[in-house]
Short mmCIF file of C-alpha atoms in Angstrom, two decimals:
data_model
loop_
_atom_site.label_atom_id
_atom_site.label_comp_id
_atom_site.label_asym_id
_atom_site.label_seq_id
_atom_site.Cartn_x
_atom_site.Cartn_y
_atom_site.Cartn_z
CA MET A 1 52.23 -44.74 0.50
CA VAL A 2 56.02 -44.49 0.74
CA ARG A 3 57.99 -42.24 3.07
CA SER A 4 58.69 -38.70 1.93
CA LYS A 5 62.40 -39.34 1.38
CA ASN A 6 61.54 -41.95 -1.27
CA ALA A 7 58.41 -40.49 -2.86
CA LEU A 8 60.00 -38.79 -5.84
CA SER A 9 62.16 -41.77 -6.80
CA LEU A 10 59.12 -44.05 -7.00
CA VAL A 11 57.17 -41.59 -9.13
CA PHE A 12 60.24 -41.20 -11.33
CA LEU A 13 60.50 -44.97 -11.82
CA CYS A 14 56.83 -45.12 -12.82
CA MET A 15 57.38 -42.40 -15.41
CA MET A 16 60.48 -44.21 -16.67
CA ALA A 17 58.42 -47.39 -16.96
CA LEU A 18 55.99 -45.50 -19.20
CA ALA A 19 58.86 -44.31 -21.39
CA ILE A 20 60.78 -47.60 -21.53
CA VAL A 21 57.72 -49.76 -22.20
CA THR A 22 56.50 -47.37 -24.91
CA LEU A 23 59.80 -47.87 -26.76
CA GLN A 24 59.68 -51.61 -26.13
CA TRP A 25 56.10 -51.72 -27.40
CA VAL A 26 57.05 -49.97 -30.63
CA VAL A 27 60.19 -52.06 -31.20
CA TRP A 28 58.62 -55.49 -30.68
CA GLY A 29 56.32 -55.61 -27.67
CA TYR A 30 53.06 -55.10 -29.54
CA SER A 31 53.96 -57.74 -32.08
CA LEU A 32 55.04 -60.26 -29.44
CA ALA A 33 51.97 -59.66 -27.28
CA LEU A 34 49.14 -59.31 -29.79
CA SER A 35 50.24 -60.59 -33.19
CA GLU A 36 47.27 -61.89 -35.12
CA THR A 37 49.43 -63.86 -37.57
CA SER A 38 51.62 -65.95 -35.26
CA LYS A 39 50.72 -69.63 -35.09
CA ASN A 40 52.75 -70.15 -31.95
CA PRO A 41 50.47 -70.70 -28.93
CA PHE A 42 52.93 -69.08 -26.51
CA ILE A 43 54.38 -65.93 -28.13
CA GLY A 44 53.77 -63.69 -31.10
CA ASP A 45 55.95 -63.15 -34.15
CA LEU A 46 57.74 -60.00 -35.28
CA LYS A 47 55.43 -59.07 -38.14
CA HIS A 48 54.61 -55.73 -36.49
CA TRP A 49 58.04 -54.89 -35.09
CA LEU A 50 58.68 -51.14 -35.29
CA PHE A 51 54.89 -50.92 -35.80
CA LEU A 52 55.14 -52.16 -39.38
CA ASP A 53 51.70 -52.61 -40.94
CA VAL A 54 50.04 -51.06 -37.88
CA SER A 55 47.77 -48.37 -39.26
CA TYR A 56 44.08 -48.22 -40.09
CA LYS A 57 43.43 -51.95 -40.53
CA PRO A 58 41.64 -53.12 -37.38
CA HIS A 59 43.01 -55.81 -35.08
CA PRO A 60 40.71 -58.85 -34.70
CA ASN A 61 40.29 -58.02 -31.00
CA ALA A 62 38.96 -54.53 -31.80
CA PRO A 63 37.26 -54.58 -35.21
CA THR A 64 35.51 -51.25 -34.62
CA VAL A 65 38.62 -49.05 -34.26
CA PRO A 66 41.78 -48.53 -36.36
CA GLY A 67 44.64 -50.85 -35.51
CA ILE A 68 46.93 -47.99 -34.47
CA VAL A 69 44.36 -46.83 -31.89
CA PHE A 70 44.07 -50.32 -30.44
CA ALA A 71 47.86 -50.64 -30.34
CA ILE A 72 48.49 -47.48 -28.34
CA TYR A 73 45.59 -48.28 -26.01
CA GLN A 74 47.17 -51.66 -25.28
CA CYS A 75 50.52 -49.93 -24.79
CA MET A 76 49.10 -48.21 -21.72
CA PHE A 77 48.22 -51.60 -20.23
CA ALA A 78 51.77 -52.76 -20.81
CA ALA A 79 53.34 -49.59 -19.39
CA LEU A 80 51.26 -49.68 -16.23
CA THR A 81 52.10 -53.24 -15.26
CA PRO A 82 55.86 -53.08 -14.50
CA GLY A 83 55.25 -49.84 -12.61
CA LEU A 84 53.05 -51.80 -10.23
CA ALA A 85 55.59 -54.60 -9.81
CA ILE A 86 58.37 -52.10 -9.07
CA GLY A 87 56.23 -50.48 -6.38
CA GLY A 88 56.46 -53.57 -4.20
CA ALA A 89 60.23 -53.07 -3.93
CA ALA A 90 60.13 -49.31 -3.38
CA GLU A 91 62.48 -47.60 -0.93
CA ARG A 92 65.36 -50.01 -1.56
CA ILE A 93 66.01 -50.37 -5.32
CA ARG A 94 68.51 -48.61 -7.53
CA VAL A 95 67.23 -46.72 -10.53
CA MET A 96 69.56 -47.91 -13.32
CA PRO A 97 69.08 -51.69 -12.95
CA THR A 98 65.35 -51.16 -12.48
CA ILE A 99 65.12 -49.36 -15.81
CA VAL A 100 66.89 -52.22 -17.58
CA TYR A 101 64.77 -54.78 -15.72
CA THR A 102 61.58 -53.04 -16.85
CA PHE A 103 62.46 -53.61 -20.51
CA ILE A 104 63.39 -57.25 -19.91
CA TRP A 105 60.39 -57.97 -17.68
CA THR A 106 57.92 -56.56 -20.17
CA THR A 107 59.41 -58.74 -22.92
CA LEU A 108 59.66 -61.98 -20.94
CA VAL A 109 56.68 -61.74 -18.59
CA TYR A 110 54.00 -59.31 -19.72
CA ASP A 111 54.15 -59.98 -23.47
CA PRO A 112 53.84 -63.80 -23.23
CA ILE A 113 50.95 -63.69 -20.75
CA ALA A 114 49.13 -61.04 -22.80
CA TYR A 115 49.60 -63.22 -25.88
CA TRP A 116 48.27 -66.34 -24.14
CA VAL A 117 45.10 -64.55 -23.04
CA TRP A 118 44.29 -62.06 -25.81
CA ALA A 119 46.03 -63.00 -29.05
CA PRO A 120 43.78 -65.01 -31.41
CA ASN A 121 46.14 -68.00 -31.34
CA GLY A 122 47.22 -67.78 -27.69
CA TRP A 123 46.74 -71.08 -25.90
CA LEU A 124 44.49 -69.65 -23.18
CA CYS A 125 42.47 -67.67 -25.71
CA LYS A 126 41.85 -70.80 -27.76
CA LEU A 127 40.99 -72.66 -24.57
CA GLY A 128 38.24 -70.11 -23.98
CA VAL A 129 39.51 -68.07 -21.03
CA LEU A 130 37.43 -65.05 -20.00
CA ASP A 131 39.58 -62.06 -19.09
CA PHE A 132 38.13 -58.80 -20.29
CA ALA A 133 40.70 -56.19 -19.25
CA GLY A 134 43.79 -57.65 -17.64
CA GLY A 135 43.20 -59.94 -14.67
CA CYS A 136 46.05 -62.19 -15.79
CA ALA A 137 48.52 -60.02 -17.72
CA VAL A 138 48.20 -56.88 -15.59
CA GLU A 139 46.98 -57.66 -12.08
CA THR A 140 48.24 -61.19 -11.44
CA ALA A 141 51.51 -60.66 -13.29
CA SER A 142 52.35 -57.43 -11.43
CA GLY A 143 51.41 -58.88 -8.04
CA PHE A 144 53.57 -61.96 -8.37
CA GLY A 145 56.35 -59.92 -9.96
CA ALA A 146 56.35 -57.76 -6.82
CA LEU A 147 56.50 -60.89 -4.66
CA ALA A 148 59.58 -62.04 -6.56
CA PHE A 149 61.23 -58.70 -5.77
CA TYR A 150 60.77 -59.39 -2.05
CA PHE A 151 62.41 -62.82 -2.22
CA VAL A 152 65.42 -61.39 -4.02
CA LEU A 153 65.85 -58.04 -2.24
CA GLY A 154 64.55 -58.85 1.20
CA LYS A 155 63.05 -56.39 3.65
CA ARG A 156 63.68 -52.70 4.10
CA ARG A 157 65.90 -51.71 7.00
CA GLY A 158 63.73 -51.39 10.08
CA PHE A 159 60.75 -53.25 8.63
CA GLY A 160 58.86 -54.95 11.44
CA GLU A 161 60.76 -52.95 14.06
CA GLU A 162 59.24 -49.54 13.36
CA LYS A 163 55.70 -48.64 12.38
CA TRP A 164 55.79 -46.57 9.21
CA GLN A 165 52.98 -44.44 7.88
CA PRO A 166 52.30 -43.07 4.40
CA HIS A 167 53.80 -39.61 4.19
CA ASN A 168 50.79 -37.93 2.55
CA TYR A 169 47.25 -39.19 2.94
CA LEU A 170 45.82 -36.44 0.76
CA ASN A 171 47.92 -37.67 -2.15
CA ILE A 172 46.61 -41.20 -1.59
CA ILE A 173 43.01 -39.94 -1.82
CA LEU A 174 43.83 -37.85 -4.88
CA GLY A 175 45.56 -40.80 -6.53
CA THR A 176 42.60 -43.06 -5.83
CA ALA A 177 40.27 -40.49 -7.37
CA PHE A 178 42.42 -40.47 -10.49
CA LEU A 179 42.38 -44.27 -10.49
CA PHE A 180 38.58 -44.34 -10.32
CA PHE A 181 38.43 -42.10 -13.36
CA GLY A 182 41.27 -43.86 -15.19
CA TRP A 183 39.84 -47.30 -14.51
CA PHE A 184 36.73 -46.35 -16.47
CA GLY A 185 38.94 -46.01 -19.52
CA PHE A 186 40.91 -49.07 -18.52
CA ASN A 187 37.84 -51.33 -18.29
CA ALA A 188 35.14 -49.64 -20.38
CA GLY A 189 37.69 -48.77 -23.07
CA ALA A 190 38.40 -52.47 -23.54
CA ALA A 191 34.99 -52.73 -25.22
CA SER A 192 36.48 -50.68 -28.10
CA LEU A 193 33.06 -49.17 -28.74
CA ALA A 194 30.53 -46.88 -27.06
CA SER A 195 28.17 -49.77 -26.48
CA GLY A 196 26.09 -51.54 -23.87
CA ARG A 197 29.08 -53.64 -22.83
CA ALA A 198 31.12 -50.47 -22.27
CA GLY A 199 28.31 -49.13 -20.08
CA ILE A 200 28.24 -52.32 -18.05
CA ALA A 201 32.02 -52.07 -17.60
CA PHE A 202 31.55 -48.53 -16.23
CA MET A 203 28.95 -49.70 -13.73
CA THR A 204 30.70 -52.86 -12.55
CA THR A 205 33.96 -50.94 -12.07
CA ILE A 206 32.56 -48.25 -9.81
CA THR A 207 30.22 -50.67 -8.02
CA ALA A 208 32.97 -53.14 -7.15
CA GLY A 209 35.29 -50.34 -6.05
CA ALA A 210 32.67 -48.72 -3.84
CA THR A 211 31.64 -52.05 -2.30
CA ALA A 212 35.19 -53.15 -1.53
CA GLY A 213 36.08 -49.76 -0.07
CA ILE A 214 33.14 -49.85 2.34
CA VAL A 215 33.80 -53.48 3.32
CA TRP A 216 37.49 -52.71 3.94
CA ILE A 217 36.62 -49.74 6.16
CA ALA A 218 34.21 -51.90 8.16
CA LEU A 219 36.84 -54.59 8.71
CA ALA A 220 39.44 -52.04 9.78
CA PHE A 221 36.98 -50.22 12.04
CA ARG A 222 36.45 -53.40 14.04
CA VAL A 223 40.15 -53.33 14.95
CA GLU A 224 41.06 -49.64 15.05
CA HIS A 225 37.70 -48.12 16.07
CA LYS A 226 38.30 -45.23 13.70
CA PHE A 227 37.49 -44.50 10.08
CA SER A 228 40.42 -44.29 7.70
CA SER A 229 40.77 -42.70 4.28
CA PHE A 230 43.72 -44.98 3.63
CA HIS A 231 41.66 -48.11 4.25
CA PHE A 232 38.91 -46.93 1.93
CA CYS A 233 41.39 -46.23 -0.86
CA SER A 234 43.03 -49.65 -0.47
CA GLY A 235 39.65 -51.35 -0.59
CA ALA A 236 38.45 -49.36 -3.59
CA VAL A 237 41.54 -50.34 -5.58
CA ALA A 238 41.13 -53.98 -4.56
CA GLY A 239 37.54 -53.99 -5.78
CA MET A 240 38.43 -52.50 -9.15
CA VAL A 241 41.31 -54.96 -9.49
CA CYS A 242 38.98 -57.89 -8.84
CA VAL A 243 36.31 -56.81 -11.31
CA THR A 244 38.80 -55.98 -14.10
CA PRO A 245 38.74 -59.41 -15.80
CA ALA A 246 34.94 -59.50 -15.48
CA ALA A 247 34.06 -55.86 -16.15
CA SER A 248 31.95 -56.39 -19.27
CA ILE A 249 31.34 -60.11 -18.84
CA VAL A 250 29.08 -60.09 -15.77
CA ASN A 251 25.84 -58.38 -14.79
CA THR A 252 26.14 -55.21 -12.73
CA TRP A 253 24.80 -56.96 -9.63
CA ALA A 254 27.73 -59.41 -9.73
CA ALA A 255 30.07 -56.53 -8.88
CA LEU A 256 28.55 -56.46 -5.39
CA PRO A 257 29.73 -59.92 -4.26
CA MET A 258 32.96 -59.55 -6.24
CA GLY A 259 33.73 -56.24 -4.52
CA ALA A 260 32.82 -57.60 -1.10
CA LEU A 261 35.00 -60.69 -1.51
CA ALA A 262 37.86 -58.57 -2.82
CA GLY A 263 37.65 -56.29 0.22
CA ILE A 264 37.69 -59.25 2.60
CA CYS A 265 40.37 -61.35 0.91
CA CYS A 266 42.81 -58.52 0.16
CA TYR A 267 42.39 -57.01 3.63
CA TYR A 268 43.35 -60.26 5.29
CA ALA A 269 46.07 -60.90 2.71
CA ILE A 270 47.84 -57.73 3.91
CA GLY A 271 47.58 -58.95 7.50
CA LEU A 272 48.99 -62.33 6.50
CA ASN A 273 51.87 -60.61 4.69
CA LEU A 274 52.75 -58.74 7.86
CA ARG A 275 52.60 -61.86 10.00
CA LEU A 276 54.86 -63.69 7.55
CA GLY A 277 57.25 -60.74 7.43
CA ILE A 278 56.78 -60.10 3.70
CA ASP A 279 57.76 -56.52 2.96
CA ASP A 280 55.51 -55.43 0.09
CA CYS A 281 55.92 -51.68 0.27
CA ILE A 282 52.65 -50.61 -1.39
CA ASP A 283 50.74 -53.89 -1.03
CA VAL A 284 51.04 -54.86 -4.69
CA PHE A 285 50.95 -58.60 -4.05
CA ALA A 286 48.10 -58.47 -1.54
CA VAL A 287 45.90 -56.12 -3.58
CA HIS A 288 46.82 -56.75 -7.23
CA GLY A 289 48.14 -60.30 -7.00
CA ILE A 290 45.46 -61.75 -4.73
CA GLY A 291 42.78 -59.47 -6.14
CA GLY A 292 43.72 -60.49 -9.67
CA LEU A 293 43.59 -64.21 -8.85
CA LEU A 294 40.24 -63.80 -7.15
CA GLY A 295 38.84 -61.78 -10.04
CA VAL A 296 39.90 -64.26 -12.71
CA PHE A 297 38.29 -67.10 -10.76
CA LEU A 298 35.06 -65.23 -9.97
CA THR A 299 34.75 -64.28 -13.63
CA GLY A 300 34.24 -67.97 -14.28
CA VAL A 301 31.50 -68.00 -11.66
CA PHE A 302 29.52 -64.89 -12.65
CA ALA A 303 30.16 -64.66 -16.42
CA ASN A 304 26.81 -64.22 -18.17
CA LYS A 305 26.40 -65.35 -21.77
CA ASP A 306 23.71 -62.73 -22.39
CA VAL A 307 26.03 -59.88 -21.35
CA ILE A 308 28.88 -61.27 -23.43
CA GLY A 309 26.52 -61.62 -26.37
CA LEU A 310 25.53 -57.94 -26.40
CA ASP A 311 28.10 -57.31 -29.14
CA GLY A 312 27.46 -60.59 -30.92
CA THR A 313 30.18 -62.62 -29.17
CA ALA A 314 29.12 -66.23 -28.63
CA SER A 315 29.88 -67.70 -25.20
CA ALA A 316 28.55 -70.40 -22.91
CA GLY A 317 29.00 -68.07 -19.93
CA GLY A 318 30.15 -69.23 -16.54
CA LEU A 319 28.88 -71.22 -13.61
CA ILE A 320 25.66 -69.20 -13.30
CA ASN A 321 24.81 -70.37 -16.83
CA GLY A 322 25.54 -73.97 -15.90
CA ASN A 323 28.99 -73.94 -17.52
CA GLY A 324 31.13 -75.36 -14.71
CA ARG A 325 33.91 -76.18 -17.17
CA GLN A 326 34.73 -72.48 -17.33
CA LEU A 327 36.05 -72.59 -13.77
CA TYR A 328 38.76 -75.08 -14.78
CA ILE A 329 39.79 -72.83 -17.66
CA GLN A 330 39.97 -69.84 -15.33
CA LEU A 331 42.06 -71.84 -12.85
CA ALA A 332 44.47 -72.79 -15.63
CA ALA A 333 44.78 -69.12 -16.59
CA LEU A 334 45.37 -67.74 -13.11
CA GLY A 335 47.73 -70.56 -12.14
CA SER A 336 49.89 -70.32 -15.27
CA SER A 337 50.00 -66.51 -15.16
CA ALA A 338 51.00 -66.40 -11.50
CA ALA A 339 53.62 -69.12 -11.86
CA TRP A 340 55.14 -67.65 -15.04
CA SER A 341 55.35 -64.17 -13.58
CA PHE A 342 56.91 -65.25 -10.30
CA VAL A 343 59.39 -67.77 -11.69
CA VAL A 344 60.62 -65.68 -14.64
CA SER A 345 60.79 -62.52 -12.51
CA PHE A 346 62.77 -64.33 -9.83
CA ILE A 347 65.24 -65.79 -12.34
CA VAL A 348 65.82 -62.47 -14.11
CA LEU A 349 66.25 -60.63 -10.81
CA LYS A 350 68.71 -63.23 -9.53
CA ILE A 351 70.80 -63.17 -12.69
CA MET A 352 70.92 -59.38 -12.83
CA ASN A 353 71.70 -59.16 -9.13
CA TYR A 354 74.87 -61.23 -9.62
CA ILE A 355 76.20 -58.58 -12.02
CA PRO A 356 77.79 -55.78 -9.92
CA PHE A 357 76.59 -52.96 -12.18
CA PHE A 358 73.02 -54.31 -12.06
CA ARG A 359 72.89 -54.98 -8.33
CA PHE A 360 69.40 -53.90 -7.32
CA ARG A 361 69.61 -53.03 -3.67
CA VAL A 362 71.04 -49.72 -2.55
CA ASP A 363 73.63 -49.72 0.22
CA PRO A 364 72.47 -49.22 3.84
CA ASP A 365 73.53 -45.57 4.01
CA ALA A 366 71.64 -44.73 0.83
CA GLU A 367 68.55 -46.52 2.09
CA GLU A 368 68.71 -44.63 5.38
CA HIS A 369 69.14 -41.25 3.70
CA GLY A 370 66.42 -41.88 1.14
CA LEU A 371 66.49 -42.76 -2.53
CA ASP A 372 65.32 -39.33 -3.64
CA PHE A 373 68.61 -37.86 -2.55
CA THR A 374 71.02 -40.74 -3.16
CA GLU A 375 69.63 -41.90 -6.51
CA LEU A 376 68.23 -38.67 -7.97
CA GLY A 377 69.90 -35.87 -6.01
CA GLU A 378 66.48 -34.25 -5.65
CA ALA A 379 63.56 -34.20 -3.26
CA GLY A 380 59.85 -34.22 -3.84
CA TYR A 381 59.21 -31.58 -1.17
CA SER A 382 60.93 -28.40 -0.01
CA PHE A 383 60.80 -29.34 3.66
CA MET A 384 64.59 -29.44 3.91
CA ARG A 385 64.85 -25.65 4.23
CA GLU A 386 62.69 -25.74 7.35
CA ILE A 387 64.70 -28.62 8.77
CA VAL A 388 67.91 -26.67 8.31
CA GLU A 389 66.45 -23.59 9.99
CA MET A 390 65.18 -25.63 12.93
CA ASN A 391 68.58 -27.20 13.64
CA PRO A 392 70.94 -24.60 15.14
CA SER A 393 73.54 -27.09 16.34
CA PRO A 394 77.16 -26.37 15.27
CA ARG A 395 77.16 -29.81 13.71
CA SER A 396 73.85 -29.19 12.05
CA ILE A 397 73.07 -30.16 8.54
CA ARG A 398 73.35 -26.46 7.69
CA SER A 399 77.08 -27.01 7.34
CA SER A 400 76.76 -30.06 5.16
CA VAL A 401 74.09 -28.86 2.75
CA HIS A 402 75.95 -26.43 0.50
CA SER A 403 73.18 -25.69 -1.93
CA PHE A 404 69.50 -26.20 -1.43
CA ASN A 405 67.09 -24.27 -3.62
CA GLU A 406 63.32 -24.36 -3.99
CA THR A 407 63.49 -27.57 -6.01
CA ALA A 408 65.46 -29.24 -3.21
CA SER A 409 68.47 -30.08 -5.35
CA ILE A 410 71.77 -30.79 -3.61
CA THR A 411 75.39 -30.67 -4.65
CA ASP A 412 76.53 -34.18 -3.78
CA PRO A 413 73.79 -36.55 -2.65
CA LYS A 414 76.18 -39.20 -1.36
CA LYS A 415 78.37 -36.84 0.73
CA ASP A 416 76.10 -33.99 1.70
CA MET A 417 72.80 -35.59 2.56
CA PRO A 418 71.26 -35.19 6.01
CA MET A 419 69.54 -38.19 7.46
CA ILE A 420 65.78 -37.78 7.30
CA LYS A 421 63.58 -39.60 9.78
CA GLU A 422 59.80 -39.57 9.97
CA SER A 423 58.16 -39.91 13.34
CA VAL A 424 55.80 -42.80 13.86
CA SER A 425 53.02 -40.95 15.61
CA SER A 426 52.61 -37.77 13.61
CA GLY A 427 54.46 -38.17 10.34
CA LEU A 428 56.60 -35.09 11.16
CA LEU A 429 60.12 -34.89 9.84
CA THR A 430 63.31 -34.62 11.83
CA ALA A 431 66.90 -34.47 10.71
CA THR A 432 70.21 -35.62 12.10
CA PRO A 433 73.68 -34.94 10.74
CA SER A 434 75.07 -37.47 8.33
CA VAL A 435 77.74 -39.37 10.24
CA HIS A 436 79.27 -41.00 7.21
CA HIS A 437 81.27 -39.05 4.64
CA SER A 438 83.04 -40.54 1.71
CA ALA A 439 86.69 -39.64 1.43
#
């Protein structure tokens, strides 16, 4: 969904998030987020720091699998979340401070919210919140974390003045296909057992995604009078986001209205973002933030005590079972998760941004040239060779690019980088000589 000159840097940051959060999870993240011994209602203890005593003994949340299996499964939840939040600030953030921020954000934002919702003594867990697979800790937290990025970093250069398109629609479709498959493990895996509840999670996930994708396409078709693969993919993700907290808590039929509402609300949330001038590069706030809030609330509406009880868990269900009180609990969960994520993210970003070494935003020249080149010194595609060959001017970029091999590496990304522009209408690439050279 980003422009080609920034694609590799965003993928790199997501991979770094996986690495950094894995280390954080082993050091203390798992213990802070899911400790079963802490009496504190807000954060776990350090009993399991460095994965001490994490082996075969099951965790109370997953009594059917060894504790170490549950721990690494939960690690993937934690690693995914900051990668989403970072995506909202793509195309304008420096790599080094973002890596440091990922470690801090996971400790101060993700771990507390996960503890509130899932740890046996978390205050929302004891209150009776229903959140099966991450509506609060993953979706809402990442969405509002991305929103905080916007208020600290501001817009990309040219946002609102030029109409940008994703650089590769095929990759968007491929990524959505992987998400469909991965979300089965994400939601159904939360059952920790090959059971009826896992099967329901499979069905609600694909049903909500399919419904939201079709609804989104219909809404977009009314305006654009054309079908769009991009719109379907956005809708499908929104539907799966919305059903995540409810995946194995509601009947399969409930995924139909949840998916439809997700498609409608998230579609119009993106339009509202644009009207307000909020630059959310890959729509993290509109899809994950709003979709997460909606899903947590609708879980309180459609939660079915009979579905929850398939594995012996006692519950009064939600509004459809006459338990209106559940809606107030769900509102407390979504409100506290959204507020904590936004406020803490904003404070951490502001503090780090005042430190010169941790300044987040790249300079204007680097942003114009693309973060792949200025931050990594690499490119995700080998199109630069063709650009060089198509530019015969004496002042062409041929003279400034000293070394450019099949992996698109360059000798000095700050001095020798041509300016890459992507046309609005066709997504084709053009190049102009870099007019700024450092002494």
